[in-house]
Amino acid sequence: MDTSRLLRTTGTVLAAAGLLVSGCTTGSADPRAATSAPGSRSAAATAGPPAVPAALRPYYEQKLAWRDCGVAGFQCATMKAPLDYDKPGDGQDVELAVARKKATGPGKRLGSLVVNPGGPGGSGIGYLQAYAGIGYPAPVRARYDMVSLDPRGVARSSPVECLTGPAMDAYTQVDQTPDDAAERARLVAAFKTFAQGCEERSRRILPHVSTVDAARDLDVLRAVLGDQKLTYVGASYGTFLGATYADLFPGRVGRLVLDGAMDPTRSALDLNRDQTAGFETAFRAFATNCAAQSDCPLGRGGPDQVAARLKDFFRKLDATPVPSGDPQRPLGEALATTGVIAALYDETAWPQLREALAQAMDGDGAGLLALADSYYEREPDGKYANLMYANAAVNCLDQPPAFSGPEAVDSALPSFEKASPVFGTGLAWAALNCTYWPVKATGSARPLTAEGAPPIVVVGTTRDPATPYQWARSLAAQLRSGVLLTYEGDGHTAYGRGSDCIDTAINRYLLDGTPPKPDQHCRPTTT
């Protein structure tokens, strides 16, 4: 459920990410306007990085007590940050989990490379331990301490909690293509139940998980790591977090890579509709590939014909779900749609999707259910990671909701269905979730310029399903020092996904500070 508000990065089983743009801390429409804000633009433009306000110094000067994580080669620590940056030192701190893997050498250590996998809701520590700390290019790991943290509200860092496992199971099965008033009422009730559960279980943290809050945490992390500048690779939603950091603290920007970029000028409605079109683009690429395979369960023909068959299959599941191996969770339209969308993030998953669709069309929904479960980070024992809860909490705080109510969805449906005949209806209704959120949004769509920052590399993939390519073009143009690097291919994000051209350009930038040449394009490696 809510798949229209999720993005995914590479390197972990799943790191879903949300769509919303620039958030603000409570009590300030733009934190740069507050005299106490460490990233004041006027200070950065005139005198470099400003001094840290006295009230924040205890956080910036804290010493991390590193300990063994229990995962070979990794160390963990706990960092304190103010719950509310407008009221630091009031005794209401949050504790943020941090992990690192020290530079392996040879070569001179360059400092810390902070990585973020996306989300909001993706565990940075999980991503570091499962992928970035062992799978990033060896020359980069040799020269940098690889570092990440679970952002506030996520996983080990004061996590947002909302529903029990069984309640989340029910939530993910609610029909997102309502055909009548009763089904509409059930969908609205599901969103309200979800929001109420978050309020009841996470009332303290909910107002303080905006992207601006997380960006300020990044600056505290930079300081306690002993780095004068932040070197950072953010994927998917992590690009919005990184761009927000750069806009707040342009004088503290080192080498920033924003891969699978978001566009902070787009409203929640536009972001959801843009992403719907992105999934359509990715599906049509899959459909073309599938139709050329002998085992394609959707038959031969062009993308329109393949799409029509998938849509017809979804209609059948809407009427009659098929068994999945879990009696409490037969495969209906909602879970099947999530499973298909999950596989569109990475073209290497296309064979798995063909097989899962073939099984489901033959009456066995286990394969598509497994894809949906990976998307939701549901464990075999029925427990869920807090990915979906943190995702909604950040998204709904960062921007006003896409829709004021069901009637507004009705008005927008034609544009969503035009963007994607297969997914448009479901993704439009999924965007209704923030309408019932218990905390008022503190942010709004606006450009992020990071005036005064050194070159920032923005990476866009032309057929990215979750962060459409035009978002990368827009972000690179907004950032005063943005440099666009384009991958002409499929999948979500580009760094570390097999393109020598992309990897070489980013590695050079991280290791010696040389950005790619303006508007450089990379193409898939041919064999």
Short mmCIF file of C-alpha atoms in Angstrom, two decimals:
data_model
loop_
_atom_site.label_atom_id
_atom_site.label_comp_id
_atom_site.label_asym_id
_atom_site.label_seq_id
_atom_site.Cartn_x
_atom_site.Cartn_y
_atom_site.Cartn_z
CA MET A 1 0.00 0.00 0.00
CA ASP A 2 1.06 3.61 -0.54
CA THR A 3 3.42 2.49 -3.26
CA SER A 4 3.10 5.84 -4.99
CA ARG A 5 5.05 7.40 -2.16
CA LEU A 6 7.93 4.95 -2.12
CA LEU A 7 11.29 4.87 -3.81
CA ARG A 8 13.92 2.19 -3.64
CA THR A 9 17.67 2.13 -3.82
CA THR A 10 20.13 -0.56 -4.74
CA GLY A 11 22.29 -2.59 -2.42
CA THR A 12 19.83 -3.85 0.16
CA VAL A 13 16.87 -6.16 -0.06
CA LEU A 14 14.81 -3.00 -0.07
CA ALA A 15 15.21 0.61 0.87
CA ALA A 16 11.94 2.30 0.06
CA ALA A 17 11.78 6.02 -0.16
CA GLY A 18 9.19 8.70 -0.08
CA LEU A 19 8.40 11.48 -2.38
CA LEU A 20 7.86 14.69 -0.51
CA VAL A 21 9.93 17.80 -0.64
CA SER A 22 11.52 20.32 1.64
CA GLY A 23 10.42 20.14 5.23
CA CYS A 24 10.89 22.71 7.97
CA THR A 25 11.31 22.48 11.69
CA THR A 26 8.39 23.44 13.86
CA GLY A 27 7.98 27.13 14.37
CA SER A 28 9.91 28.29 11.29
CA ALA A 29 8.71 28.29 7.71
CA ASP A 30 12.33 28.45 6.53
CA PRO A 31 15.02 27.47 9.04
CA ARG A 32 17.61 29.55 7.20
CA ALA A 33 15.72 32.65 8.28
CA ALA A 34 16.32 31.95 11.98
CA THR A 35 19.37 33.72 13.37
CA SER A 36 20.31 30.64 15.34
CA ALA A 37 20.31 28.36 12.29
CA PRO A 38 23.84 27.01 11.74
CA GLY A 39 23.32 27.10 7.98
CA SER A 40 22.22 30.71 7.63
CA ARG A 41 22.61 31.62 3.97
CA SER A 42 23.75 35.16 4.64
CA ALA A 43 26.55 33.95 6.91
CA ALA A 44 27.62 31.27 4.44
CA ALA A 45 27.68 33.74 1.59
CA THR A 46 29.83 36.27 3.44
CA ALA A 47 32.14 34.44 5.81
CA GLY A 48 32.14 30.72 5.09
CA PRO A 49 30.74 28.25 7.62
CA PRO A 50 29.10 30.13 10.52
CA ALA A 51 29.84 29.46 14.14
CA VAL A 52 27.73 26.90 15.94
CA PRO A 53 25.20 28.57 18.29
CA ALA A 54 26.02 28.11 21.96
CA ALA A 55 22.89 26.09 22.64
CA LEU A 56 23.96 23.51 20.04
CA ARG A 57 27.61 23.22 21.05
CA PRO A 58 27.10 20.29 23.46
CA TYR A 59 25.75 18.27 20.52
CA TYR A 60 28.49 19.33 18.10
CA GLU A 61 31.22 18.69 20.65
CA GLN A 62 30.03 15.30 21.95
CA LYS A 63 32.39 12.34 21.71
CA LEU A 64 31.12 9.12 20.21
CA ALA A 65 31.88 5.93 22.12
CA TRP A 66 32.54 3.41 19.36
CA ARG A 67 31.93 -0.26 20.05
CA ASP A 68 31.89 -3.46 18.03
CA CYS A 69 28.62 -3.88 16.11
CA GLY A 70 28.71 -7.64 16.06
CA VAL A 71 29.21 -7.46 12.28
CA ALA A 72 32.80 -8.03 11.19
CA GLY A 73 34.68 -4.80 10.58
CA PHE A 74 31.93 -2.43 11.67
CA GLN A 75 31.75 -0.18 14.71
CA CYS A 76 28.61 1.36 16.19
CA ALA A 77 27.87 4.36 18.40
CA THR A 78 24.98 6.49 19.62
CA MET A 79 24.75 10.20 18.85
CA LYS A 80 22.48 12.66 20.62
CA ALA A 81 20.54 15.39 18.81
CA PRO A 82 17.83 17.80 19.96
CA LEU A 83 14.32 16.48 19.56
CA ASP A 84 13.35 20.03 18.58
CA TYR A 85 16.10 22.21 17.11
CA ASP A 86 14.15 25.28 18.23
CA LYS A 87 14.56 24.08 21.83
CA PRO A 88 17.99 22.43 22.14
CA GLY A 89 19.09 21.33 25.57
CA ASP A 90 15.59 21.01 27.00
CA GLY A 91 16.19 17.40 28.01
CA GLN A 92 14.13 15.99 25.16
CA ASP A 93 16.96 14.64 23.03
CA VAL A 94 16.76 11.85 20.49
CA GLU A 95 19.37 9.12 20.28
CA LEU A 96 20.57 8.30 16.78
CA ALA A 97 22.34 5.08 15.87
CA VAL A 98 25.57 5.49 13.86
CA ALA A 99 27.85 2.91 12.26
CA ARG A 100 31.16 3.03 10.42
CA LYS A 101 33.76 0.87 8.74
CA LYS A 102 37.16 2.48 8.88
CA ALA A 103 39.22 3.14 5.77
CA THR A 104 41.10 0.05 4.70
CA GLY A 105 44.00 1.70 2.87
CA PRO A 106 46.31 1.96 1.04
CA GLY A 107 46.48 5.68 0.46
CA LYS A 108 45.90 8.72 2.60
CA ARG A 109 42.58 8.75 4.46
CA LEU A 110 40.25 11.40 3.01
CA GLY A 111 37.82 11.54 5.92
CA SER A 112 34.33 10.12 6.29
CA LEU A 113 31.96 9.23 3.46
CA VAL A 114 28.40 9.37 4.80
CA VAL A 115 25.88 7.32 2.81
CA ASN A 116 22.10 7.33 2.83
CA PRO A 117 20.06 4.65 1.03
CA GLY A 118 16.83 6.56 0.59
CA GLY A 119 13.44 6.24 2.13
CA PRO A 120 12.49 8.11 4.04
CA GLY A 121 12.56 5.04 6.21
CA GLY A 122 15.53 3.14 4.81
CA SER A 123 18.00 2.03 7.47
CA GLY A 124 21.36 3.63 6.83
CA ILE A 125 23.09 1.14 9.10
CA GLY A 126 21.46 -1.80 7.34
CA TYR A 127 22.52 -0.37 3.99
CA LEU A 128 26.08 0.24 5.19
CA GLN A 129 26.54 -3.23 6.61
CA ALA A 130 24.83 -5.09 3.78
CA TYR A 131 26.18 -3.15 0.84
CA ALA A 132 27.95 0.22 1.01
CA GLY A 133 30.58 -0.77 3.55
CA ILE A 134 31.58 -3.86 1.58
CA GLY A 135 30.31 -3.24 -1.96
CA TYR A 136 31.31 0.32 -2.77
CA PRO A 137 34.33 0.47 -5.10
CA ALA A 138 37.48 -0.64 -3.29
CA PRO A 139 39.45 2.56 -4.00
CA VAL A 140 36.71 4.58 -2.29
CA ARG A 141 36.55 2.28 0.75
CA ALA A 142 40.34 2.39 0.96
CA ARG A 143 40.43 6.15 1.40
CA TYR A 144 37.24 6.89 3.36
CA ASP A 145 35.72 5.73 6.61
CA MET A 146 32.33 4.49 5.40
CA VAL A 147 29.66 5.92 7.72
CA SER A 148 25.89 5.97 8.00
CA LEU A 149 23.20 6.53 10.56
CA ASP A 150 19.59 5.57 10.91
CA PRO A 151 17.86 8.94 10.53
CA ARG A 152 15.55 10.06 13.33
CA GLY A 153 12.36 8.01 13.32
CA VAL A 154 14.01 5.11 11.48
CA ALA A 155 14.98 1.62 12.67
CA ARG A 156 17.37 2.05 15.63
CA SER A 157 16.92 5.85 15.98
CA SER A 158 13.79 6.65 18.02
CA PRO A 159 11.69 4.71 15.49
CA VAL A 160 8.18 5.68 14.48
CA GLU A 161 5.76 2.82 15.22
CA CYS A 162 2.19 2.57 13.98
CA LEU A 163 0.57 -0.86 13.60
CA THR A 164 0.95 -4.42 14.83
CA GLY A 165 2.01 -7.04 12.30
CA PRO A 166 -1.53 -8.42 11.76
CA ALA A 167 -2.91 -4.89 11.44
CA MET A 168 -0.24 -4.04 8.87
CA ASP A 169 -1.11 -7.24 6.97
CA ALA A 170 -4.70 -6.05 6.76
CA TYR A 171 -3.61 -2.56 5.73
CA THR A 172 -1.52 -3.79 2.81
CA GLN A 173 -4.48 -5.76 1.43
CA VAL A 174 -7.03 -2.94 1.31
CA ASP A 175 -8.31 -2.34 -2.22
CA GLN A 176 -6.69 0.79 -3.69
CA THR A 177 -8.88 0.86 -6.79
CA PRO A 178 -12.29 1.36 -5.14
CA ASP A 179 -15.24 0.56 -7.38
CA ASP A 180 -18.07 1.84 -5.19
CA ALA A 181 -18.85 3.94 -2.11
CA ALA A 182 -18.30 1.04 0.29
CA GLU A 183 -14.82 0.32 -1.04
CA ARG A 184 -13.95 4.02 -0.91
CA ALA A 185 -15.07 4.15 2.69
CA ARG A 186 -12.91 1.13 3.57
CA LEU A 187 -9.86 2.72 1.97
CA VAL A 188 -10.38 6.01 3.81
CA ALA A 189 -10.90 4.10 7.06
CA ALA A 190 -7.61 2.25 6.48
CA PHE A 191 -5.70 5.51 6.08
CA LYS A 192 -7.32 6.90 9.21
CA THR A 193 -6.51 3.76 11.20
CA PHE A 194 -2.89 3.92 10.07
CA ALA A 195 -2.58 7.59 11.05
CA GLN A 196 -4.26 7.00 14.40
CA GLY A 197 -1.91 4.13 15.16
CA CYS A 198 1.10 6.35 14.44
CA GLU A 199 -0.22 9.07 16.70
CA GLU A 200 -0.94 6.69 19.55
CA ARG A 201 2.43 4.93 19.41
CA SER A 202 4.75 7.74 18.28
CA ARG A 203 3.24 11.02 19.46
CA ARG A 204 6.56 12.39 20.81
CA ILE A 205 8.64 11.95 17.66
CA LEU A 206 6.07 12.60 14.91
CA PRO A 207 6.42 16.43 14.78
CA HIS A 208 10.22 16.20 14.59
CA VAL A 209 11.12 13.88 11.71
CA SER A 210 11.20 16.36 8.84
CA THR A 211 13.96 16.26 6.27
CA VAL A 212 15.29 19.55 7.63
CA ASP A 213 15.61 17.93 11.07
CA ALA A 214 17.48 15.01 9.49
CA ALA A 215 19.76 17.39 7.57
CA ARG A 216 20.65 19.21 10.79
CA ASP A 217 21.45 15.83 12.32
CA LEU A 218 23.83 15.22 9.42
CA ASP A 219 25.72 18.37 10.32
CA VAL A 220 26.08 17.26 13.92
CA LEU A 221 27.34 13.91 12.62
CA ARG A 222 29.86 15.66 10.37
CA ALA A 223 31.21 17.58 13.35
CA VAL A 224 31.49 14.65 15.75
CA LEU A 225 33.26 12.63 13.04
CA GLY A 226 35.89 15.38 12.96
CA ASP A 227 35.23 16.47 9.37
CA GLN A 228 35.27 20.11 8.31
CA LYS A 229 33.14 19.32 5.27
CA LEU A 230 30.46 16.69 4.61
CA THR A 231 31.27 14.13 1.94
CA TYR A 232 28.08 12.28 1.12
CA VAL A 233 26.40 9.88 -1.30
CA GLY A 234 22.62 9.92 -1.13
CA ALA A 235 20.36 7.75 -3.25
CA SER A 236 16.69 8.33 -4.07
CA TYR A 237 15.12 10.25 -1.16
CA GLY A 238 18.69 10.57 0.09
CA THR A 239 19.20 13.09 -2.73
CA PHE A 240 16.56 15.35 -1.22
CA LEU A 241 18.17 14.97 2.19
CA GLY A 242 21.57 15.81 0.71
CA ALA A 243 20.26 18.79 -1.26
CA THR A 244 18.50 20.07 1.85
CA TYR A 245 21.78 19.81 3.76
CA ALA A 246 23.61 21.70 1.02
CA ASP A 247 20.98 24.45 1.02
CA LEU A 248 21.19 24.82 4.81
CA PHE A 249 24.97 24.50 5.09
CA PRO A 250 26.56 25.44 1.74
CA GLY A 251 29.81 26.39 3.45
CA ARG A 252 30.14 22.90 4.92
CA VAL A 253 29.59 20.99 1.68
CA GLY A 254 32.44 18.74 0.57
CA ARG A 255 31.86 16.22 -2.23
CA LEU A 256 28.15 15.42 -2.60
CA VAL A 257 26.70 12.80 -4.95
CA LEU A 258 22.90 12.82 -5.36
CA ASP A 259 21.91 9.66 -7.27
CA GLY A 260 18.34 9.08 -8.43
CA ALA A 261 17.43 12.67 -7.76
CA MET A 262 14.20 14.19 -6.51
CA ASP A 263 12.86 17.59 -7.54
CA PRO A 264 12.13 19.73 -4.47
CA THR A 265 10.06 22.22 -6.47
CA ARG A 266 7.31 19.71 -7.24
CA SER A 267 4.19 19.61 -5.08
CA ALA A 268 3.03 16.37 -3.49
CA LEU A 269 0.40 15.97 -6.20
CA ASP A 270 2.90 16.56 -8.99
CA LEU A 271 5.48 14.25 -7.43
CA ASN A 272 2.99 11.41 -7.18
CA ARG A 273 1.78 11.94 -10.74
CA ASP A 274 5.34 12.22 -12.06
CA GLN A 275 6.29 8.99 -10.35
CA THR A 276 3.21 7.28 -11.75
CA ALA A 277 4.48 8.18 -15.22
CA GLY A 278 7.91 6.90 -14.20
CA PHE A 279 6.48 3.50 -13.34
CA GLU A 280 4.71 3.46 -16.69
CA THR A 281 8.00 4.15 -18.46
CA ALA A 282 9.68 1.34 -16.54
CA PHE A 283 6.78 -1.04 -17.15
CA ARG A 284 6.84 -0.40 -20.88
CA ALA A 285 10.54 -1.24 -20.93
CA PHE A 286 9.76 -4.45 -19.04
CA ALA A 287 6.83 -5.21 -21.35
CA THR A 288 8.97 -4.86 -24.45
CA ASN A 289 11.59 -7.15 -22.95
CA CYS A 290 9.00 -9.64 -21.71
CA ALA A 291 7.22 -9.93 -25.06
CA ALA A 292 10.52 -10.93 -26.65
CA GLN A 293 10.97 -13.83 -24.20
CA SER A 294 9.55 -17.29 -24.76
CA ASP A 295 8.35 -17.49 -21.14
CA CYS A 296 6.50 -14.15 -21.04
CA PRO A 297 3.17 -14.82 -19.27
CA LEU A 298 1.69 -11.63 -20.73
CA GLY A 299 2.06 -12.80 -24.33
CA ARG A 300 3.43 -11.21 -27.45
CA GLY A 301 2.83 -7.80 -28.92
CA GLY A 302 3.69 -4.24 -28.10
CA PRO A 303 3.71 -2.56 -24.68
CA ASP A 304 0.07 -1.49 -24.99
CA GLN A 305 -1.08 -5.07 -25.55
CA VAL A 306 1.07 -6.39 -22.70
CA ALA A 307 -0.21 -3.65 -20.41
CA ALA A 308 -3.82 -4.45 -21.27
CA ARG A 309 -3.29 -8.10 -20.30
CA LEU A 310 -1.71 -7.14 -16.98
CA LYS A 311 -4.54 -4.73 -16.23
CA ASP A 312 -7.06 -7.46 -17.04
CA PHE A 313 -5.23 -9.81 -14.66
CA PHE A 314 -5.37 -7.19 -11.90
CA ARG A 315 -9.14 -6.88 -12.46
CA LYS A 316 -9.52 -10.63 -12.00
CA LEU A 317 -7.53 -10.51 -8.76
CA ASP A 318 -9.68 -7.62 -7.58
CA ALA A 319 -12.72 -9.84 -7.95
CA THR A 320 -11.16 -13.14 -6.88
CA PRO A 321 -7.74 -13.29 -5.12
CA VAL A 322 -5.63 -16.40 -5.66
CA PRO A 323 -3.96 -18.50 -2.94
CA SER A 324 -0.49 -17.40 -1.90
CA GLY A 325 0.50 -20.03 0.64
CA ASP A 326 -0.65 -17.77 3.50
CA PRO A 327 -4.36 -18.31 4.25
CA GLN A 328 -4.61 -14.86 5.84
CA ARG A 329 -3.07 -13.13 2.82
CA PRO A 330 -4.35 -14.33 -0.53
CA LEU A 331 -2.96 -12.45 -3.49
CA GLY A 332 -5.40 -9.71 -4.40
CA GLU A 333 -4.96 -6.72 -6.64
CA ALA A 334 -3.29 -4.53 -4.01
CA LEU A 335 -0.52 -6.98 -3.10
CA ALA A 336 -0.05 -8.05 -6.72
CA THR A 337 0.39 -4.45 -7.83
CA THR A 338 2.96 -3.86 -5.10
CA GLY A 339 4.84 -7.00 -6.15
CA VAL A 340 4.99 -5.88 -9.79
CA ILE A 341 6.09 -2.37 -8.85
CA ALA A 342 8.79 -3.79 -6.58
CA ALA A 343 10.37 -5.64 -9.49
CA LEU A 344 10.36 -2.60 -11.76
CA TYR A 345 13.08 -0.87 -9.74
CA ASP A 346 15.84 -3.07 -11.11
CA GLU A 347 15.91 -4.68 -14.54
CA THR A 348 17.78 -7.66 -13.09
CA ALA A 349 14.51 -8.55 -11.32
CA TRP A 350 12.58 -8.84 -14.59
CA PRO A 351 13.09 -12.63 -14.94
CA GLN A 352 11.81 -13.07 -11.37
CA LEU A 353 8.79 -10.94 -12.22
CA ARG A 354 8.01 -13.01 -15.31
CA GLU A 355 8.13 -16.18 -13.24
CA ALA A 356 6.02 -14.72 -10.42
CA LEU A 357 3.40 -13.45 -12.88
CA ALA A 358 3.28 -16.82 -14.62
CA GLN A 359 2.71 -18.59 -11.31
CA ALA A 360 0.07 -16.11 -10.21
CA MET A 361 -1.80 -16.38 -13.50
CA ASP A 362 -1.74 -20.13 -12.96
CA GLY A 363 -3.28 -19.76 -9.50
CA ASP A 364 -0.21 -19.52 -7.22
CA GLY A 365 0.39 -16.04 -5.82
CA ALA A 366 3.41 -16.90 -3.65
CA GLY A 367 5.98 -15.29 -5.96
CA LEU A 368 4.27 -11.92 -6.22
CA LEU A 369 3.52 -11.98 -2.50
CA ALA A 370 7.23 -12.49 -1.80
CA LEU A 371 8.06 -9.45 -3.93
CA ALA A 372 5.45 -7.39 -2.09
CA ASP A 373 6.80 -8.57 1.28
CA SER A 374 10.32 -7.51 0.34
CA TYR A 375 8.96 -4.11 -0.60
CA TYR A 376 7.25 -3.70 2.76
CA GLU A 377 10.17 -5.25 4.67
CA ARG A 378 7.91 -7.91 6.15
CA GLU A 379 9.73 -10.75 7.88
CA PRO A 380 8.64 -14.41 7.60
CA ASP A 381 7.37 -14.26 11.19
CA GLY A 382 4.93 -11.50 10.26
CA LYS A 383 6.84 -8.62 11.80
CA TYR A 384 7.45 -5.47 9.79
CA ALA A 385 10.42 -3.14 9.89
CA ASN A 386 9.36 0.42 10.56
CA LEU A 387 10.11 1.45 6.98
CA MET A 388 6.51 2.21 6.03
CA TYR A 389 5.81 4.07 9.26
CA ALA A 390 8.83 6.34 9.01
CA ASN A 391 8.15 6.82 5.31
CA ALA A 392 4.68 8.23 5.95
CA ALA A 393 5.80 10.26 8.96
CA VAL A 394 8.49 12.12 7.02
CA ASN A 395 6.49 12.51 3.82
CA CYS A 396 3.42 13.86 5.57
CA LEU A 397 5.52 16.38 7.53
CA ASP A 398 7.60 17.55 4.58
CA GLN A 399 4.70 18.74 2.41
CA PRO A 400 0.95 19.38 2.58
CA PRO A 401 -1.05 16.37 1.38
CA ALA A 402 -1.59 15.74 -2.31
CA PHE A 403 -5.37 15.62 -1.87
CA SER A 404 -7.92 17.25 0.42
CA GLY A 405 -10.20 14.22 0.26
CA PRO A 406 -11.70 11.52 -1.99
CA GLU A 407 -13.42 14.08 -4.22
CA ALA A 408 -10.03 15.59 -5.07
CA VAL A 409 -8.79 12.14 -6.06
CA ASP A 410 -11.77 11.79 -8.38
CA SER A 411 -10.80 15.03 -10.10
CA ALA A 412 -7.19 13.93 -10.54
CA LEU A 413 -7.89 10.37 -11.70
CA PRO A 414 -7.93 11.15 -15.45
CA SER A 415 -4.44 12.67 -15.28
CA PHE A 416 -3.08 9.73 -13.28
CA GLU A 417 -4.68 7.20 -15.63
CA LYS A 418 -3.19 9.06 -18.57
CA ALA A 419 0.22 8.91 -16.89
CA SER A 420 -0.17 5.14 -16.43
CA PRO A 421 -3.12 3.12 -17.71
CA VAL A 422 -1.99 0.17 -15.56
CA PHE A 423 -1.02 1.81 -12.28
CA GLY A 424 -2.64 5.24 -12.41
CA THR A 425 -5.85 4.54 -10.48
CA GLY A 426 -4.16 2.75 -7.60
CA LEU A 427 -1.34 5.24 -7.28
CA ALA A 428 -3.75 8.18 -7.26
CA TRP A 429 -5.75 6.70 -4.39
CA ALA A 430 -2.56 5.73 -2.54
CA ALA A 431 -1.60 9.41 -2.47
CA LEU A 432 -4.58 10.08 -0.18
CA ASN A 433 -2.72 8.75 2.87
CA CYS A 434 -1.35 12.07 4.18
CA THR A 435 -4.80 13.66 4.09
CA TYR A 436 -5.58 12.17 7.48
CA TRP A 437 -2.19 12.64 9.12
CA PRO A 438 -2.33 13.80 12.77
CA VAL A 439 0.53 16.34 12.45
CA LYS A 440 0.29 19.36 10.19
CA ALA A 441 2.92 19.60 7.46
CA THR A 442 5.72 22.05 8.17
CA GLY A 443 7.36 22.15 4.74
CA SER A 444 6.45 23.08 1.19
CA ALA A 445 7.78 22.76 -2.34
CA ARG A 446 10.57 25.22 -3.08
CA PRO A 447 13.86 25.26 -4.97
CA LEU A 448 17.08 24.29 -3.23
CA THR A 449 20.01 26.31 -4.55
CA ALA A 450 22.89 25.73 -2.09
CA GLU A 451 24.38 29.03 -3.14
CA GLY A 452 28.10 29.11 -2.42
CA ALA A 453 28.59 25.33 -2.35
CA PRO A 454 31.31 23.62 -4.42
CA PRO A 455 30.29 21.35 -7.34
CA ILE A 456 27.53 18.86 -6.44
CA VAL A 457 27.05 15.84 -8.72
CA VAL A 458 23.43 14.98 -9.57
CA VAL A 459 22.84 11.59 -11.24
CA GLY A 460 19.75 10.76 -13.27
CA THR A 461 18.71 7.56 -15.07
CA THR A 462 16.59 8.06 -18.18
CA ARG A 463 14.15 5.21 -17.45
CA ASP A 464 14.19 5.37 -13.67
CA PRO A 465 10.74 4.25 -12.42
CA ALA A 466 10.79 5.97 -9.04
CA THR A 467 12.68 9.22 -9.63
CA PRO A 468 11.93 10.26 -13.21
CA TYR A 469 14.84 11.65 -15.16
CA GLN A 470 13.36 15.13 -15.42
CA TRP A 471 13.70 15.44 -11.64
CA ALA A 472 17.47 15.06 -11.90
CA ARG A 473 17.63 17.66 -14.65
CA SER A 474 15.58 20.04 -12.52
CA LEU A 475 17.61 19.55 -9.35
CA ALA A 476 20.92 19.98 -11.18
CA ALA A 477 19.62 23.24 -12.65
CA GLN A 478 18.37 24.52 -9.27
CA LEU A 479 21.64 23.92 -7.45
CA ARG A 480 23.97 26.79 -8.25
CA SER A 481 26.86 24.34 -8.55
CA GLY A 482 24.92 21.31 -9.78
CA VAL A 483 26.59 19.03 -12.35
CA LEU A 484 24.28 16.57 -14.13
CA LEU A 485 25.55 13.06 -14.89
CA THR A 486 23.13 11.00 -17.01
CA TYR A 487 22.78 7.23 -17.28
CA GLU A 488 20.85 6.22 -20.39
CA GLY A 489 19.35 3.02 -19.07
CA ASP A 490 16.86 1.23 -16.84
CA GLY A 491 16.50 0.87 -13.09
CA HIS A 492 16.52 3.12 -10.06
CA THR A 493 19.83 4.93 -9.36
CA ALA A 494 23.05 4.34 -11.29
CA TYR A 495 26.15 4.30 -9.07
CA GLY A 496 27.42 0.82 -8.33
CA ARG A 497 24.96 -0.86 -10.70
CA GLY A 498 27.36 -2.04 -13.37
CA SER A 499 28.13 1.04 -15.47
CA ASP A 500 31.89 1.55 -15.67
CA CYS A 501 31.28 5.03 -17.06
CA ILE A 502 29.12 6.13 -14.11
CA ASP A 503 31.33 4.50 -11.50
CA THR A 504 34.53 5.94 -12.95
CA ALA A 505 33.09 9.47 -13.02
CA ILE A 506 31.82 9.32 -9.45
CA ASN A 507 34.93 7.60 -8.09
CA ARG A 508 37.13 10.31 -9.62
CA TYR A 509 34.98 12.99 -8.03
CA LEU A 510 35.04 11.34 -4.60
CA LEU A 511 38.76 10.61 -4.68
CA ASP A 512 40.27 13.75 -6.20
CA GLY A 513 37.38 16.22 -6.32
CA THR A 514 37.11 16.40 -10.10
CA PRO A 515 33.42 16.50 -11.11
CA PRO A 516 32.16 14.94 -14.34
CA LYS A 517 32.22 17.13 -17.41
CA PRO A 518 28.98 19.10 -17.83
CA ASP A 519 26.01 17.00 -19.00
CA GLN A 520 28.08 13.84 -19.41
CA HIS A 521 26.06 10.84 -20.64
CA CYS A 522 26.81 7.19 -19.93
CA ARG A 523 25.28 4.19 -21.68
CA PRO A 524 24.93 0.56 -20.64
CA THR A 525 28.03 -1.53 -21.16
CA THR A 526 27.58 -3.81 -24.16
CA THR A 527 28.89 -7.36 -24.18
#
